[in-house]
Tab-separated table of C-alpha atoms in Angstrom:
chain	number	residue	atom	x	y	z
Y	865	MET	CA	-47.842	-108.978	-33.342
Y	866	GLY	CA	-50.134	-105.981	-32.892
Y	867	ARG	CA	-51.994	-105.524	-29.650
Y	868	ILE	CA	-55.604	-104.593	-30.361
Y	869	ILE	CA	-57.447	-102.323	-27.913
Y	870	ALA	CA	-61.114	-101.381	-28.302
Y	871	ILE	CA	-62.024	-98.097	-26.620
Y	872	ALA	CA	-65.627	-98.504	-25.559
Y	873	ASN	CA	-68.355	-97.036	-23.382
Y	874	GLN	CA	-71.993	-96.895	-24.434
Y	875	LYS	CA	-72.311	-93.478	-22.824
Y	876	GLY	CA	-71.537	-90.606	-25.168
Y	877	GLY	CA	-69.295	-87.692	-24.265
Y	878	VAL	CA	-66.938	-89.592	-21.967
Y	879	GLY	CA	-63.772	-89.041	-24.004
Y	880	LYS	CA	-63.645	-92.170	-26.200
Y	881	THR	CA	-62.689	-90.313	-29.351
Y	882	THR	CA	-60.303	-87.976	-27.525
Y	883	THR	CA	-58.622	-91.032	-26.015
Y	884	SER	CA	-58.492	-92.910	-29.344
Y	885	ILE	CA	-56.822	-89.996	-31.121
Y	886	ASN	CA	-54.423	-88.933	-28.402
Y	887	LEU	CA	-53.429	-92.326	-27.062
Y	888	SER	CA	-52.633	-93.404	-30.649
Y	889	ALA	CA	-50.583	-90.278	-31.353
Y	890	SER	CA	-48.741	-90.616	-28.029
Y	891	LEU	CA	-47.925	-94.283	-28.720
Y	892	ALA	CA	-46.616	-93.278	-32.165
Y	893	SER	CA	-44.438	-90.556	-30.657
Y	894	LYS	CA	-42.860	-93.308	-28.556
Y	895	GLY	CA	-41.835	-95.154	-31.696
Y	896	LYS	CA	-44.821	-97.505	-31.991
Y	897	LYS	CA	-46.533	-98.177	-35.312
Y	898	VAL	CA	-50.254	-97.596	-34.797
Y	899	LEU	CA	-53.434	-98.230	-36.776
Y	900	VAL	CA	-56.615	-96.469	-35.662
Y	901	ILE	CA	-59.945	-97.968	-36.753
Y	902	ASP	CA	-62.919	-95.616	-36.504
Y	903	THR	CA	-66.127	-97.644	-36.053
Y	904	ASP	CA	-68.299	-94.674	-35.061
Y	905	PRO	CA	-70.635	-93.338	-37.798
Y	906	GLN	CA	-70.007	-89.827	-36.454
Y	907	GLY	CA	-66.458	-90.163	-37.806
Y	908	ASN	CA	-65.011	-87.821	-35.188
Y	909	THR	CA	-61.774	-89.784	-34.863
Y	910	THR	CA	-61.383	-89.570	-38.644
Y	911	SER	CA	-61.845	-85.789	-38.737
Y	912	GLY	CA	-59.789	-85.402	-35.540
Y	913	PHE	CA	-56.785	-86.542	-37.587
Y	914	GLY	CA	-57.514	-83.903	-40.221
Y	915	ILE	CA	-59.137	-86.295	-42.720
Y	916	ASP	CA	-62.059	-84.959	-44.766
Y	917	LYS	CA	-64.508	-87.706	-43.876
Y	918	ASN	CA	-67.113	-86.697	-46.450
Y	919	ASN	CA	-64.916	-87.250	-49.503
Y	920	LEU	CA	-63.621	-90.763	-49.084
Y	921	GLU	CA	-63.865	-93.562	-51.597
Y	922	ASN	CA	-63.281	-96.399	-49.147
Y	923	THR	CA	-64.226	-96.361	-45.474
Y	924	ILE	CA	-65.021	-98.983	-42.852
Y	925	TYR	CA	-68.568	-99.017	-44.288
Y	926	GLU	CA	-67.366	-100.372	-47.649
Y	927	LEU	CA	-65.085	-102.758	-45.751
Y	928	ILE	CA	-67.940	-104.182	-43.668
Y	929	LEU	CA	-70.124	-104.635	-46.766
Y	930	GLY	CA	-67.282	-106.502	-48.498
Y	931	GLU	CA	-66.839	-103.847	-51.197
Y	932	CYS	CA	-63.155	-103.317	-50.442
Y	933	SER	CA	-60.330	-104.936	-48.486
Y	934	ILE	CA	-58.828	-103.461	-45.344
Y	935	ARG	CA	-55.715	-102.420	-47.275
Y	936	ASP	CA	-57.915	-100.428	-49.670
Y	937	CYS	CA	-59.273	-98.239	-46.904
Y	938	ILE	CA	-56.206	-97.616	-44.717
Y	939	ILE	CA	-55.061	-93.998	-45.001
Y	940	LYS	CA	-51.349	-94.278	-44.303
Y	941	ASP	CA	-49.342	-92.001	-42.006
Y	942	VAL	CA	-51.916	-89.283	-41.388
Y	943	ILE	CA	-49.357	-88.206	-38.805
Y	944	PRO	CA	-45.966	-89.921	-38.401
Y	945	GLY	CA	-46.554	-93.481	-37.172
Y	946	VAL	CA	-50.362	-93.400	-37.276
Y	947	SER	CA	-52.549	-94.806	-40.078
Y	948	VAL	CA	-56.357	-94.663	-40.044
Y	949	VAL	CA	-59.283	-96.769	-41.255
Y	950	PRO	CA	-61.790	-93.919	-41.615
Y	951	SER	CA	-65.522	-93.716	-41.004
Y	952	ASN	CA	-68.382	-91.416	-41.931
Y	953	VAL	CA	-72.159	-91.179	-41.628
Y	954	ASN	CA	-72.731	-93.949	-44.221
Y	955	LEU	CA	-71.730	-96.421	-41.511
Y	956	ALA	CA	-75.011	-95.742	-39.693
Y	957	ALA	CA	-76.754	-97.942	-42.295
Y	958	ALA	CA	-74.404	-100.905	-41.800
Y	959	GLU	CA	-76.448	-102.407	-38.977
Y	960	ILE	CA	-79.513	-102.749	-41.217
Y	961	GLU	CA	-77.561	-104.001	-44.226
Y	962	LEU	CA	-75.992	-106.766	-42.156
Y	963	ILE	CA	-79.330	-108.316	-41.168
Y	964	GLY	CA	-79.278	-111.948	-42.194
Y	965	ILE	CA	-75.550	-111.967	-42.999
Y	966	ASP	CA	-73.806	-115.058	-41.648
Y	967	LYS	CA	-71.066	-114.568	-39.018
Y	968	LYS	CA	-71.506	-110.795	-39.166
Y	969	GLU	CA	-69.884	-110.450	-35.713
Y	970	TYR	CA	-66.523	-111.434	-37.222
Y	971	ILE	CA	-66.360	-109.241	-40.340
Y	972	LEU	CA	-63.874	-106.759	-38.870
Y	973	SER	CA	-61.862	-109.445	-37.094
Y	974	ASN	CA	-61.386	-111.421	-40.317
Y	975	GLU	CA	-60.127	-108.327	-42.139
Y	976	VAL	CA	-57.813	-107.182	-39.345
Y	977	ASP	CA	-56.197	-110.648	-39.336
Y	978	TYR	CA	-54.573	-109.758	-42.673
Y	979	ILE	CA	-52.697	-106.724	-41.357
Y	980	LYS	CA	-52.306	-106.992	-37.579
Y	981	GLU	CA	-48.707	-108.230	-37.823
Y	982	GLU	CA	-47.772	-104.897	-39.403
Y	983	TYR	CA	-48.625	-102.743	-36.367
Y	984	ASP	CA	-47.551	-102.546	-32.730
Y	985	PHE	CA	-50.972	-101.272	-31.668
Y	986	ILE	CA	-54.405	-101.220	-33.267
Y	987	ILE	CA	-56.809	-98.852	-31.513
Y	988	ILE	CA	-60.533	-99.192	-32.283
Y	989	ASP	CA	-62.828	-96.277	-31.456
Y	990	CYS	CA	-66.312	-97.685	-30.759
Y	991	PRO	CA	-69.658	-95.941	-31.218
Y	992	PRO	CA	-71.537	-94.809	-28.071
Y	993	SER	CA	-73.862	-97.807	-28.087
Y	994	LEU	CA	-73.666	-101.564	-27.644
Y	995	ASN	CA	-74.530	-102.417	-31.239
Y	996	MET	CA	-73.182	-104.699	-33.962
Y	997	LEU	CA	-70.279	-102.309	-34.671
Y	998	THR	CA	-69.200	-102.437	-31.022
Y	999	ILE	CA	-69.560	-106.244	-31.041
Y	1000	ASN	CA	-67.344	-106.362	-34.163
Y	1001	ALA	CA	-64.757	-104.235	-32.372
Y	1002	MET	CA	-64.836	-106.546	-29.347
Y	1003	THR	CA	-64.511	-109.749	-31.378
Y	1004	THR	CA	-61.440	-108.168	-33.023
Y	1005	ALA	CA	-59.804	-106.793	-29.874
Y	1006	ASP	CA	-57.503	-108.348	-27.290
Y	1007	SER	CA	-58.793	-105.978	-24.621
Y	1008	VAL	CA	-61.302	-103.216	-23.901
Y	1009	LEU	CA	-60.258	-99.864	-22.442
Y	1010	VAL	CA	-63.121	-97.915	-20.870
Y	1011	PRO	CA	-62.896	-94.125	-20.503
Y	1012	ILE	CA	-65.047	-92.898	-17.614
Y	1013	GLN	CA	-65.944	-89.284	-17.035
Y	1014	CYS	CA	-65.420	-88.049	-13.493
Y	1015	GLU	CA	-69.071	-87.353	-12.761
Y	1016	TYR	CA	-71.792	-88.614	-10.461
Y	1017	TYR	CA	-73.263	-91.130	-12.931
Y	1018	ALA	CA	-69.883	-92.624	-13.874
Y	1019	LEU	CA	-70.683	-96.108	-12.612
Y	1020	GLU	CA	-74.075	-96.180	-14.306
Y	1021	GLY	CA	-73.897	-98.230	-17.445
Y	1022	LEU	CA	-70.454	-99.550	-16.576
Y	1023	SER	CA	-71.857	-102.802	-15.209
Y	1024	GLN	CA	-73.831	-103.192	-18.447
Y	1025	LEU	CA	-70.656	-102.681	-20.479
Y	1026	ILE	CA	-68.732	-105.207	-18.373
Y	1027	HIS	CA	-71.626	-107.642	-18.832
Y	1028	THR	CA	-71.372	-107.159	-22.623
Y	1029	VAL	CA	-67.600	-107.701	-22.537
Y	1030	ASN	CA	-68.139	-110.928	-20.562
Y	1031	LEU	CA	-70.816	-112.123	-23.013
Y	1032	VAL	CA	-68.544	-111.471	-25.988
Y	1033	LYS	CA	-65.733	-113.299	-24.192
Y	1034	GLU	CA	-67.992	-116.246	-23.433
Y	1035	ARG	CA	-69.602	-116.591	-26.872
Y	1036	LEU	CA	-67.480	-114.898	-29.524
Y	1037	ASN	CA	-63.945	-114.045	-28.413
Y	1038	PRO	CA	-62.514	-116.112	-25.531
Y	1039	GLU	CA	-59.272	-114.070	-25.676
Y	1040	LEU	CA	-60.997	-110.775	-24.786
Y	1041	GLU	CA	-59.895	-109.088	-21.534
Y	1042	MET	CA	-60.761	-105.868	-19.739
Y	1043	GLU	CA	-57.767	-103.590	-20.337
Y	1044	GLY	CA	-59.056	-101.346	-17.577
Y	1045	VAL	CA	-60.636	-98.005	-16.835
Y	1046	VAL	CA	-59.175	-94.565	-17.518
Y	1047	PHE	CA	-60.646	-91.445	-15.921
Y	1048	THR	CA	-61.287	-88.473	-18.203
Y	1049	MET	CA	-62.343	-84.861	-17.594
Y	1050	TYR	CA	-60.776	-84.942	-14.149
Y	1051	ASP	CA	-60.948	-81.666	-12.278
Y	1052	ALA	CA	-58.569	-81.593	-9.331
Y	1053	ARG	CA	-60.384	-78.550	-7.915
Y	1054	THR	CA	-63.615	-80.428	-7.246
Y	1055	ASN	CA	-64.258	-82.943	-4.511
Y	1056	LEU	CA	-66.634	-84.743	-6.863
Y	1057	SER	CA	-63.855	-85.806	-9.256
Y	1058	MET	CA	-61.837	-87.254	-6.380
Y	1059	GLN	CA	-64.905	-88.976	-4.896
Y	1060	VAL	CA	-65.785	-90.567	-8.231
Y	1061	VAL	CA	-62.263	-91.952	-8.626
Y	1062	GLU	CA	-62.296	-93.389	-5.096
Y	1063	ASN	CA	-65.801	-94.788	-5.544
Y	1064	VAL	CA	-64.941	-96.573	-8.800
Y	1065	LYS	CA	-61.704	-97.969	-7.381
Y	1066	LYS	CA	-63.608	-99.299	-4.385
Y	1067	ASN	CA	-66.529	-100.826	-6.284
Y	1068	LEU	CA	-64.810	-102.117	-9.366
Y	1069	ASN	CA	-62.581	-105.129	-9.465
Y	1070	GLN	CA	-61.026	-103.873	-12.690
Y	1071	ARG	CA	-57.641	-102.398	-13.385
Y	1072	VAL	CA	-57.777	-98.611	-13.030
Y	1073	TYR	CA	-55.101	-96.626	-14.831
Y	1074	GLU	CA	-53.127	-94.266	-12.610
Y	1075	THR	CA	-53.134	-91.551	-15.261
Y	1076	LEU	CA	-56.006	-89.087	-14.856
Y	1077	ILE	CA	-56.928	-87.182	-18.016
Y	1078	PRO	CA	-57.705	-83.607	-16.940
Y	1079	ARG	CA	-60.395	-81.234	-18.141
Y	1080	ASN	CA	-58.296	-79.181	-20.519
Y	1081	ILE	CA	-59.253	-76.443	-22.982
Y	1082	ARG	CA	-56.363	-77.261	-25.342
Y	1083	LEU	CA	-57.506	-80.889	-25.465
Y	1084	ALA	CA	-60.987	-79.748	-26.488
Y	1085	GLU	CA	-59.620	-77.369	-29.147
Y	1086	ALA	CA	-57.198	-79.765	-30.863
Y	1087	PRO	CA	-59.739	-81.772	-32.966
Y	1088	SER	CA	-61.037	-78.639	-34.680
Y	1089	TYR	CA	-57.492	-78.185	-36.045
Y	1090	GLY	CA	-57.337	-81.842	-37.127
Y	1091	LEU	CA	-54.416	-82.482	-34.795
Y	1092	PRO	CA	-53.782	-84.710	-31.799
Y	1093	ILE	CA	-52.908	-82.819	-28.626
Y	1094	ASN	CA	-49.186	-83.677	-28.722
Y	1095	MET	CA	-48.924	-81.859	-32.079
Y	1096	TYR	CA	-51.332	-79.050	-31.212
Y	1097	ASP	CA	-49.867	-78.157	-27.822
Y	1098	ALA	CA	-47.238	-80.585	-26.564
Y	1099	LYS	CA	-46.760	-78.687	-23.301
Y	1100	SER	CA	-50.419	-78.730	-22.262
Y	1101	ALA	CA	-51.644	-80.769	-19.305
Y	1102	GLY	CA	-53.729	-82.881	-21.712
Y	1103	ALA	CA	-50.710	-83.781	-23.854
Y	1104	GLU	CA	-48.661	-84.751	-20.807
Y	1105	ALA	CA	-51.494	-86.914	-19.461
Y	1106	TYR	CA	-51.889	-88.871	-22.715
Y	1107	MET	CA	-48.109	-89.394	-22.896
Y	1108	GLN	CA	-48.294	-90.826	-19.395
Y	1109	LEU	CA	-51.227	-93.061	-20.376
Y	1110	ALA	CA	-49.275	-94.314	-23.420
Y	1111	GLU	CA	-46.384	-95.254	-21.142
Y	1112	GLU	CA	-48.766	-97.189	-18.858
Y	1113	VAL	CA	-50.329	-98.998	-21.835
Y	1114	ILE	CA	-46.887	-99.965	-23.166
Y	1115	ARG	CA	-45.856	-101.246	-19.718
Y	1116	ASN	CA	-48.960	-103.467	-19.713
Y	1117	GLU	CA	-47.802	-105.423	-22.743
């Protein structure tokens, strides 16, 4: 049965999308069958896999409104081993359209139930806010993986996110766990990066992944070519780090 991981942090620019794309591709390169669900209206995970997000008949928006089934909107094998449920800017309206809909927190979960047996991993990229789309991702997921940027304000907002995870666990999805924290944009040359890592480890009783995702130009360039880092530059520090993270995630099963 597929293990479902939501990648969430209400702060923007912390590496959620980068982690969704590259962790998925790295898991696939290790022989895992992966489905990526993009629940961010920006659709950056969708375009990061080379999908033209503006010309799609069925996306997660149509899925959430009940206009198509999950099978209708899966784009199969965008790269070997990775399929995608795409997103685009239309999704921004979903929140409003769901007002008054019964059990709206479970729409995604109910759909994913139909297909989760077919994948080893389902990775859900969440929007940078704690809204109904993020709640849907968390009611669907087994665990939440939180990317944290190595910067001074890293811990800010994290307690709020953990509080949200605990609320969802308490009221909507008793199976939900914290997968852990992964550090992104790590710069070994600065004391700050090292201090942030130590500070979070000390103050957080959560699992912290050993893999540190470095600041890496190649990692930043890859999405503009519609490729994950392991296909854009397999020898880069970024590619090696995500391979390492994939190994850690697999070991956690």
